[in-house]
Coordinates of C-alpha atoms and ligand atoms in Angstrom, one line a residue:
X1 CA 106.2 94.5 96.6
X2 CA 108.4 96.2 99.4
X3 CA 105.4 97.9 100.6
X4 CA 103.0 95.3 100.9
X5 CA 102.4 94.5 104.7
X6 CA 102.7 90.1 104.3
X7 CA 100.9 88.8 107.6
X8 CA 100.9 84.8 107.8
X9 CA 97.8 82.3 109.1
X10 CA 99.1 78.7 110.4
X11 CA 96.3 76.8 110.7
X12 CA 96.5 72.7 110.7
X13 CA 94.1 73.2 107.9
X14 CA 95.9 75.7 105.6
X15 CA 98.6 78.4 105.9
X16 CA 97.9 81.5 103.9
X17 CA 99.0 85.5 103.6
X18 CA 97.3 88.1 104.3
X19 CA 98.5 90.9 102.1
X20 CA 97.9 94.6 103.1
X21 CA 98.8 97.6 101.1
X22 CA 96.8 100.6 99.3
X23 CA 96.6 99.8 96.1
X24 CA 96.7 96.4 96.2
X25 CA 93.4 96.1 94.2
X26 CA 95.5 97.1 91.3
X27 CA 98.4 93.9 92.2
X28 CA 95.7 91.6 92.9
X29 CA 96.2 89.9 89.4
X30 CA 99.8 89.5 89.6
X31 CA 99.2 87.8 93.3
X32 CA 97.0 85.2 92.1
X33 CA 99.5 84.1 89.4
X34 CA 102.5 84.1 92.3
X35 CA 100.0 82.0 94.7
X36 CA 99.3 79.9 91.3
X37 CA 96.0 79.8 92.1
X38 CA 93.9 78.7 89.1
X39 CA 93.3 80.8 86.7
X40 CA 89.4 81.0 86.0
X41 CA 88.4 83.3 88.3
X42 CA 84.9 84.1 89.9
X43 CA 84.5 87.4 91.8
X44 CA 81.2 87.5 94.0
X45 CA 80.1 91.4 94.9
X46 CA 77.3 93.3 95.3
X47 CA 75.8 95.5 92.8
X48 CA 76.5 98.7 94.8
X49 CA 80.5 97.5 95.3
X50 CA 80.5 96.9 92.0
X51 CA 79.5 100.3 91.2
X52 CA 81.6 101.6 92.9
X53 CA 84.8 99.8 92.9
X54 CA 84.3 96.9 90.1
X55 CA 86.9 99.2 87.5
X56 CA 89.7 98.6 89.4
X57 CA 89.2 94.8 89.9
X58 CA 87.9 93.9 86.6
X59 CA 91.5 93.2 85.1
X60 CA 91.6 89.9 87.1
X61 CA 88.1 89.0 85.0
X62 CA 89.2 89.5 81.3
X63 CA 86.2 90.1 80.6
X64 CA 84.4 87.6 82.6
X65 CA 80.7 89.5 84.3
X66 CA 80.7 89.3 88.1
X67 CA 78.5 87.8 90.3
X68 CA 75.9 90.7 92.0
X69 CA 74.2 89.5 94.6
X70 CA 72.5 91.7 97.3
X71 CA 74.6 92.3 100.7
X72 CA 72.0 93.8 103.2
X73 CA 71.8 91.0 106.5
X74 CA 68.9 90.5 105.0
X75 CA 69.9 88.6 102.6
X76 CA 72.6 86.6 104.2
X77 CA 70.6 83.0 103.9
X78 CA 71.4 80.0 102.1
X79 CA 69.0 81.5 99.2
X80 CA 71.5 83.7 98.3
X81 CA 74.4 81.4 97.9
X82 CA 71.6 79.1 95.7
X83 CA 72.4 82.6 93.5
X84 CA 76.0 82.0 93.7
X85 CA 75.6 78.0 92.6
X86 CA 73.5 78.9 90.4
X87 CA 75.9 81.1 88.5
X88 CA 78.9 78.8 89.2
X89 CA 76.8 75.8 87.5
X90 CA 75.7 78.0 84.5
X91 CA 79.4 78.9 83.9
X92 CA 80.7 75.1 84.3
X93 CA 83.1 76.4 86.9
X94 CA 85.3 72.9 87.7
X95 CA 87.8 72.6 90.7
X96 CA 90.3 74.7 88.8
X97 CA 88.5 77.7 89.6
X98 CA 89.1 80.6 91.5
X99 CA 85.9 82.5 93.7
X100 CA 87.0 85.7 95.2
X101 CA 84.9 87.4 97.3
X102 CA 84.7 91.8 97.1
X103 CA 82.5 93.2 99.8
X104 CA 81.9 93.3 103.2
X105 CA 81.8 90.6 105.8
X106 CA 77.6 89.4 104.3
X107 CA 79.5 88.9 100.7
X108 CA 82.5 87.2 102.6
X109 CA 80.4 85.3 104.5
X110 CA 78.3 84.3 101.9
X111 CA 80.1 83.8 99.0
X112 CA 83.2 82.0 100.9
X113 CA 80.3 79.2 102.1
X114 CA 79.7 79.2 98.4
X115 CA 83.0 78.3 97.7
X116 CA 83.3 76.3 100.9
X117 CA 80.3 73.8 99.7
X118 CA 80.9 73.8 95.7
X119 CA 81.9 70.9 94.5
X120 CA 83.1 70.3 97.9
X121 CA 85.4 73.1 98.5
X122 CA 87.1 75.5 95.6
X123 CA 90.1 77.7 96.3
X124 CA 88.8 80.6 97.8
X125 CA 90.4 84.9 97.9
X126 CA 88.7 87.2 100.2
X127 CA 89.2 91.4 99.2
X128 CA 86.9 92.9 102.0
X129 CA 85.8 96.2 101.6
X130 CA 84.7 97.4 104.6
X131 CA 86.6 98.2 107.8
X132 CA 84.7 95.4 109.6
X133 CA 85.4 92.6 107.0
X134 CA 89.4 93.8 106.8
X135 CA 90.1 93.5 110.1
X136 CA 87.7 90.5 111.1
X137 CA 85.8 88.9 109.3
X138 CA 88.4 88.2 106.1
X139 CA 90.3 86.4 108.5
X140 CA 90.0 83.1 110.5
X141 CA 87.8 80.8 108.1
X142 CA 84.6 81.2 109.8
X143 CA 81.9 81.3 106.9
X144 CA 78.1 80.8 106.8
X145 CA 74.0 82.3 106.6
X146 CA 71.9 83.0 109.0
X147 CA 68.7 81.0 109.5
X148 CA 65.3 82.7 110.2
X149 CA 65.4 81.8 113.9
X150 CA 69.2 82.6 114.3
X151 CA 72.6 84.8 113.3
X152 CA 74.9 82.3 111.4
X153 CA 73.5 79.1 112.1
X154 CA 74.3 77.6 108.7
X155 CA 78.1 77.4 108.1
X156 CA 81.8 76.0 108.3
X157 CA 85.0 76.4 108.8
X158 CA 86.7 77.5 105.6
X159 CA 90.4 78.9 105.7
X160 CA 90.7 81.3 102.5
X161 CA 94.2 80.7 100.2
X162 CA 94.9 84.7 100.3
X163 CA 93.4 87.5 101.9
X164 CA 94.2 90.8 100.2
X165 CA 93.7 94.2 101.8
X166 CA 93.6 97.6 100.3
X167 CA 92.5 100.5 102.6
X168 CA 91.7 103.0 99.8
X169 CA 88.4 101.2 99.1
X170 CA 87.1 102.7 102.7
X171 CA 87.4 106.3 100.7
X172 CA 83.4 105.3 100.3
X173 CA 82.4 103.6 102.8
X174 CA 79.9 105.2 105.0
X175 CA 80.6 107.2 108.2
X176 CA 78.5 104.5 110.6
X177 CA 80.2 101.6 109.0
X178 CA 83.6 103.0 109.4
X179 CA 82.9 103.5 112.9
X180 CA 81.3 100.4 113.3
X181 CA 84.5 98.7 112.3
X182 CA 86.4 100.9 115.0
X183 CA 84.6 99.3 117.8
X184 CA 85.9 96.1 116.4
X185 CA 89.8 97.4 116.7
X186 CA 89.0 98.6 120.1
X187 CA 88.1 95.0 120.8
X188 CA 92.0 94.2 119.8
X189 CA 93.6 96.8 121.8
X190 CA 91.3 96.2 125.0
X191 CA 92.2 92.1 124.4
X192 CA 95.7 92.3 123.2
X193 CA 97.5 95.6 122.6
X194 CA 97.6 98.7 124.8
X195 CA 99.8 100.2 122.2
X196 CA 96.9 99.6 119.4
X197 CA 94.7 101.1 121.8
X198 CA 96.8 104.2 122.2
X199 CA 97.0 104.6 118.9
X200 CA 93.4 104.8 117.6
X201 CA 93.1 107.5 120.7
X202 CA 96.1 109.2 119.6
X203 CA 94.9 109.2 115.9
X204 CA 91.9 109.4 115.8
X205 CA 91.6 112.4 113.7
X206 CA 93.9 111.2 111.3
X207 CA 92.1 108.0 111.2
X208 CA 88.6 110.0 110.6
X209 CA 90.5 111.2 107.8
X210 CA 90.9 107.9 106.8
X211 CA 94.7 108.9 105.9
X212 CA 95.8 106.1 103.9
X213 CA 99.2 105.5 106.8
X214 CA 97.2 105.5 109.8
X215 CA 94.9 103.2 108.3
X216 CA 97.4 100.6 107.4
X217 CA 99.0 100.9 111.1
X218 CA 95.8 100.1 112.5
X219 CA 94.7 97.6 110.2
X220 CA 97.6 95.9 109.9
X221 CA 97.7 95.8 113.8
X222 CA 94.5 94.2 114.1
X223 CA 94.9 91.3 111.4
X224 CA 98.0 90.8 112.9
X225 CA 96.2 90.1 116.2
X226 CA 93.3 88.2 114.4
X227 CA 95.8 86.2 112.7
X228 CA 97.7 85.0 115.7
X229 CA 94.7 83.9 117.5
X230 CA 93.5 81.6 115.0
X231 CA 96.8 80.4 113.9
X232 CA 96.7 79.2 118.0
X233 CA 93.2 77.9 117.8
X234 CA 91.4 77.9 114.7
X235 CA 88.4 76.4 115.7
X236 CA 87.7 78.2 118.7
X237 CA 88.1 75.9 121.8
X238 CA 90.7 78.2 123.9
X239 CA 92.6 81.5 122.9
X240 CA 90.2 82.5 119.9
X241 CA 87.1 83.1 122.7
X242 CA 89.1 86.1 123.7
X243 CA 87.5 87.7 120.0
X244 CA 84.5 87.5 121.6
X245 CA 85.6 90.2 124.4
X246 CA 81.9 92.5 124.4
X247 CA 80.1 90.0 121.9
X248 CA 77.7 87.8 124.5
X249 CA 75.9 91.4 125.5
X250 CA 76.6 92.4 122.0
X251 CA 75.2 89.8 120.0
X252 CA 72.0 89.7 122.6
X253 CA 71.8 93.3 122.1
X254 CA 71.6 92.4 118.1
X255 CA 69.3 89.8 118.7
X256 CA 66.3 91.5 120.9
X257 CA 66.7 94.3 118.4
X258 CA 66.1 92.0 115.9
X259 CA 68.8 92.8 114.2
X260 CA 67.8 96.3 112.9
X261 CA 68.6 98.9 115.4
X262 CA 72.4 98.8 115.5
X263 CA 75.4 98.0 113.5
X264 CA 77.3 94.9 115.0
X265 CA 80.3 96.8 116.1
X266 CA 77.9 99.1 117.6
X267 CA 76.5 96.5 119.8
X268 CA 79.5 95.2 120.4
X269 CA 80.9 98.4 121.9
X270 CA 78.2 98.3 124.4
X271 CA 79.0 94.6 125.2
X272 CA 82.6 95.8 125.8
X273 CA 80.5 98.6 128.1
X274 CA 79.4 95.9 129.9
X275 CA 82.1 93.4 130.1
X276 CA 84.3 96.3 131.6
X277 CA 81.4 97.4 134.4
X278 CA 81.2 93.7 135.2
X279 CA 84.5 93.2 135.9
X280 CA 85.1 96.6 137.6
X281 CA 82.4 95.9 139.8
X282 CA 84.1 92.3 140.7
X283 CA 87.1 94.3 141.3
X284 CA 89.2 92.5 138.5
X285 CA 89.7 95.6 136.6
X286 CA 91.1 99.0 137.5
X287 CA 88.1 101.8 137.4
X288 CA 90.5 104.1 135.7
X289 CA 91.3 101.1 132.8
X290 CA 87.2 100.9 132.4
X291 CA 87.2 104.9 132.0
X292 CA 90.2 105.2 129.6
X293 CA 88.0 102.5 127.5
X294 CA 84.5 104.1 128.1
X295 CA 86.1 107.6 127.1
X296 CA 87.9 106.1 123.9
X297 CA 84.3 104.4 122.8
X298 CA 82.4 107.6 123.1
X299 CA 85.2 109.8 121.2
X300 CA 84.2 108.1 118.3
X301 CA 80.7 109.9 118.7
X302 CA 77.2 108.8 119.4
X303 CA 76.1 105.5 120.0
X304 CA 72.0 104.6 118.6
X305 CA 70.1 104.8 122.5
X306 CA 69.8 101.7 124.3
X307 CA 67.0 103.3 127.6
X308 CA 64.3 101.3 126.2
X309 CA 65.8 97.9 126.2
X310 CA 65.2 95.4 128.6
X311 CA 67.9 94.2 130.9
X312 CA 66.2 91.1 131.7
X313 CA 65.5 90.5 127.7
X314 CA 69.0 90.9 126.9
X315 CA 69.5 87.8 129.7
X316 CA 67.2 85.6 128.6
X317 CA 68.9 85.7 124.9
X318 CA 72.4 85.1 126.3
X319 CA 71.4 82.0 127.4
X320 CA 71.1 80.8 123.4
X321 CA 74.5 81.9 122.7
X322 CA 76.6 79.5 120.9
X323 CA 79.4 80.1 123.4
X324 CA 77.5 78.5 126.5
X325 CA 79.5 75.5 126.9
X326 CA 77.5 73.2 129.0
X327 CA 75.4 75.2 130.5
X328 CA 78.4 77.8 131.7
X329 CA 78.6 80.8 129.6
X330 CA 82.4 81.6 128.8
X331 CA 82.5 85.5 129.6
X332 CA 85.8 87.6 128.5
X333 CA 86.5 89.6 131.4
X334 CA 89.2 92.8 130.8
X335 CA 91.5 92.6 133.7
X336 CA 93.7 95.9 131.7
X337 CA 93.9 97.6 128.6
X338 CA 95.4 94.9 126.8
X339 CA 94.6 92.1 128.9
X340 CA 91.5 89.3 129.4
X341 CA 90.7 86.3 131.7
X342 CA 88.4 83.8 130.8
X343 CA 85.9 83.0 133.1
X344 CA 82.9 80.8 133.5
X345 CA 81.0 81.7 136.6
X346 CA 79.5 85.0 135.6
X347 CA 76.1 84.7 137.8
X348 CA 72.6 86.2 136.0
X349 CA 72.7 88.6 139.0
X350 CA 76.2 90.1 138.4
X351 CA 75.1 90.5 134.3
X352 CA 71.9 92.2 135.5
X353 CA 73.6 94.6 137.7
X354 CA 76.2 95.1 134.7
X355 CA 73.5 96.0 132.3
X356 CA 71.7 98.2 134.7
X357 CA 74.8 100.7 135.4
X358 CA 75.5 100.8 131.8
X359 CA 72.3 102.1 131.1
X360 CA 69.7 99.3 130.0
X361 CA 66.0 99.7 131.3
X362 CA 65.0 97.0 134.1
Ligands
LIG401 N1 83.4 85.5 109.5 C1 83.7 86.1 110.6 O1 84.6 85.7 111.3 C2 82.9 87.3 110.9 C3 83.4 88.2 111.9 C4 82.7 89.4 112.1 C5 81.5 89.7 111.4 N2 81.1 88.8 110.5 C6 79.9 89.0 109.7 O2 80.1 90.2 108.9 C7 78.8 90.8 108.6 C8 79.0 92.3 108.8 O3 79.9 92.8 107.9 P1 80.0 94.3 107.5 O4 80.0 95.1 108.7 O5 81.2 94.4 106.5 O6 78.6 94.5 106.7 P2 78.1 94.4 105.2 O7 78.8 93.4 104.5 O8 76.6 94.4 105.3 O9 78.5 95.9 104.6 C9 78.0 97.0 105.2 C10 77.4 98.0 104.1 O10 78.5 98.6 103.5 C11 78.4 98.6 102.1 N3 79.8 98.6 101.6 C12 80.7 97.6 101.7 N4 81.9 98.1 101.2 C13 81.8 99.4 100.9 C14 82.6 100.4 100.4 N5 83.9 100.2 100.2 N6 82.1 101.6 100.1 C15 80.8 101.9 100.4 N7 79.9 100.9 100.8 C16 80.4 99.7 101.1 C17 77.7 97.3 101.8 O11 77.0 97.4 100.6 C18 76.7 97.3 103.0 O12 75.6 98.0 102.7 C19 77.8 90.2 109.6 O13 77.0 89.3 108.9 C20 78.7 89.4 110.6 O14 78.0 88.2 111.0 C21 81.8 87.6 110.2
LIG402 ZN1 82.5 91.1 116.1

């Protein structure tokens, strides 16, 4: 296995590897047995995936059918996972049971709070298939549903036992959802890594091209990042709120569009639009560092218009964000490519003005 890229999580509640190489679908079998995970093994997917990928993963099965459950956001509610227990039950899965999880981050989500919650916790292997869910969400434990009133109000904390990553399943994946997992390694090189940053500029063709190297560079990068963070604070209460760089405009931006409108990366690379104008205009970034990031997000093409969306709307929903503490909202401001502060005294005014010069109606 001299080729596979081994990345460690420490967290006080489990230390796992993240293991990236292309191909590794086809080595996923021999991993579980090294791991000696237990050997009944559930794989959770969506019909489409399935279709499209299942061949290669079957092996691990013998035979065994998946379990095809529908990945839009839509259907990432706890109706869903009833699915998963459902076929768990049916199939007298016991503790010595193995779910893994083969999708995006809604199938990872999902089907790791499945795992997280039967029969109080079984051992749990995440093989994300998109962009988004290699370099994020497959990492760090955070699993869950949304509720009707609210994105991923339903969950826990849920550190997998392996996370195994194999770029050539992005040979499918869609042109917007590639790109809206690019915002998401953006995020890392504006937070943590001017040389990541560099390199997605640099590459960017190559990475378009989805050349199998360049891909493994940048993810491996990112989870690297990912998994350094939440080795330091797994449950979020210091360094890991540095992940949210561009997500409290992004995720209000999701919300007042209900959801519909734009991928999450998407909205995230306008909240990083708008983190980088706030600080700019507070004089705690460089205006050349908020260009180089500004040129970098719209190199990667056209982003869905934002004109007709209300500045003031987007304000009022920040203020349900999970990451008020207290009544002070914990803003990730970039002070360089590469580098945050965390600060908590971001005034409604300043936001406003922020959302204004980045283009958002009144
Ligand atoms: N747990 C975390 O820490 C964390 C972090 C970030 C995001 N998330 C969650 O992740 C979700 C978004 O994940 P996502 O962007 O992966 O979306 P997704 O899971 O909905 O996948 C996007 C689309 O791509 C399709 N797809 C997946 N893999 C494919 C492939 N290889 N080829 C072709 N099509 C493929 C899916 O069927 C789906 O239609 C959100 O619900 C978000 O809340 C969680
Ligand atoms: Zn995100």
């Amino acid at each position: 296995m001299k080729d596979t890229v081994r990345i460690e999580v420490n967290t006080p509640s489990r230390s796992y590897v993240v293991a990236l190489e292309n191909g590794a679908i086809e080595r996923l079998g021999g991993m579980l047995d090294e791991l000696r995970l237990p050997e009944r093994r559930f794989v959770v997917s969506s019909p489409l995936i399935w279709k499209l990928h299942g061949e290669r993963l079957a092996p691990v099965l013998a035979g065994a059918e998946p379990i095809l459950v529908s990945d839009g956001e839509r259907y990432k509610q706890l109706q869903t996972v009833v699915r998963v227990y459902d076929a768990l039950v049916r199939a007298n899965a016991d503790r010595a049971s193995t779910l893994i999880t083969f999708g995006g981050g809604v199938i990872g989500d999902m089907a790791g709070f499945a795992a997280s919650t039967y029969l109080r916790g079984i051992p749990l292997v995440h093989v994300p298939t998109t962009l988004l869910a290699q370099v994020d969400s497959a990492i760090g434990g955070k699993v869950g549903v949304n509720h009707p009133l609210g994105k991923n109000l339903i969950g826990s904390f849920y550190q997998p036992h392996a996370v195994v990553i194999d770029p050539s399943v992005l040979a499918t994946l869609p042109r917007r959802e590639f790109r809206a997992g690019l915002y998401e390694v953006i995020k890392y090189g504006m937070t943590s890594s001017a040389s990541l940053f560099d390199r997605v500029r640099r590459e960017r063709d190559a990475i378009f091209a989805r050349e199998p190297a360049v891909l493994t560079a940048i993810i491996s990068e990112s989870c690297r990042i990912k998994a350094d963070v939440v080795s330091a604070d797994e449950r979020e209460s210091g360094l890991r709120r540095i992940l949210n760089f561009g997500h409290t405009a992004g995720h209000a931006l999701e919300a007042v569009t209900r959801f519909r409108r734009y991928r999450h990366g998407e909205a995230v690379a306008y909240g990083m639009l708008v983190a980088a104008e706030l600080s700019a205009a507070r004089g705690a970034l460089a205006r050349q560092n908020q260009a180089a990031l500004a040129d970098l997000i719209a190199s990667l093409g056209p982003l869905p218009p934002i004109a007709d969306v209300a500045a003031s709307e987007l304000l009022d929903s920040m203020k349900h964000d999970k990451k008020v503490v207290a009544g002070h909202l914990h803003f990730v401001l970039p002070t360089a490519v590469g580098a945050t502060a965390i600060v908590s005294d971001v005034t409604a005014e300043e936001m406003k003005a922020a959302l204004k010069t980045t283009g958002f109606a009144n």
